[in-house]
Amino acid sequence: QQQVKQSPQSLIVQKGGIPIINCAYENTAFDYFPWYQQFPGKGPALLIAIRPDVSEKKEGRFTISFNKSAKQFSLHIMDSQPGDSATYFCAASIRGGADGLTFGKGTHLIIQP
Amino acid sequence: DTEVTQTPKHLVMGMTNKKSLKCEQHMGHRAMYWYKQKAKKPPELMFVYSYEKLSINESVPSRFSPECPNSSLLNLHLHALQPEDSALYLCASSQWYRAGNTIYFGEGSWLTVV
């Protein structure tokens, strides 16, 4: 499966700040780009997802920005809270995920009170 | 809360044991997946089942044997595992072949091989 490159590996932000996590991909056949949030000891939970025909999607405090020409997408967390501290994975898939997801390496996010 | 249920949550097994991990979903999904996740790493795809048939096997060693008895159940049979197989095993499901297809994960089964 093609690689998805995620950065940064770790991130510390003060409460109320806006952490930004970036991902880049190479395979133009990818047609679905979800973000998953994972707390220690738990399975990944879908946070928000976007398709390449949309440049931005917002759900609550979470926003995905998508740049198809640059083959990049990013997650922004508005008004971040200590409860947002978790590992975040970007992912990409072909055919809506029928062949499974290709994950980025993850970002360990800490929101300090 | 996740609608993909995995049992057991924790399993310790010896290298000569035979055990199974179980997964169940009642969302009517026709695709089910097994992923393996090591500490501080992303999940890695192992197997994909679509309409109860194995469609993808990501070169997984034969000591891992998947089974899909029906559209709601997915098993992973384990035999003669190695200590390096210790990991979190995640089951997931999705509608299959649909753009914007959401893949739902279970809480995982923590496997320790001793």
GROMACS .gro file of N, CA and C in nm, chain B residues 6 10 15 36 39 65 68 87 96 109 114:
model
   33
  119GLN      N    1  -1.534  -0.691   2.045
  119GLN     CA    2  -1.426  -0.788   2.039
  119GLN      C    3  -1.410  -0.858   2.173
  123HIS      N    4  -0.838  -0.917   2.683
  123HIS     CA    5  -0.699  -0.951   2.712
  123HIS      C    6  -0.681  -1.101   2.699
  128MET      N    7   0.338  -2.026   2.360
  128MET     CA    8   0.373  -2.043   2.218
  128MET      C    9   0.318  -2.172   2.158
  149LYS      N   10  -0.345  -0.534   1.306
  149LYS     CA   11  -0.254  -0.556   1.418
  149LYS      C   12  -0.187  -0.422   1.451
  152ALA      N   13   0.275  -0.120   1.995
  152ALA     CA   14   0.279   0.003   2.075
  152ALA      C   15   0.343   0.118   1.997
  178SER      N   16  -0.495  -1.750   1.141
  178SER     CA   17  -0.592  -1.807   1.048
  178SER      C   18  -0.728  -1.739   1.068
  181CYS      N   19  -1.462  -1.631   0.873
  181CYS     CA   20  -1.581  -1.546   0.876
  181CYS      C   21  -1.704  -1.636   0.866
  200ALA      N   22   0.058  -0.797   2.068
  200ALA     CA   23   0.012  -0.669   2.011
  200ALA      C   24  -0.135  -0.651   2.043
  209TRP      N   25  -1.854  -0.137   0.268
  209TRP     CA   26  -1.789  -0.199   0.150
  209TRP      C   27  -1.826  -0.129   0.021
  222SER      N   28  -0.831  -0.650   2.107
  222SER     CA   29  -0.793  -0.758   2.200
  222SER      C   30  -0.643  -0.751   2.221
  227VAL      N   31   0.365  -1.564   2.561
  227VAL     CA   32   0.476  -1.589   2.656
  227VAL      C   33   0.548  -1.721   2.625
   0.00000   0.00000   0.00000
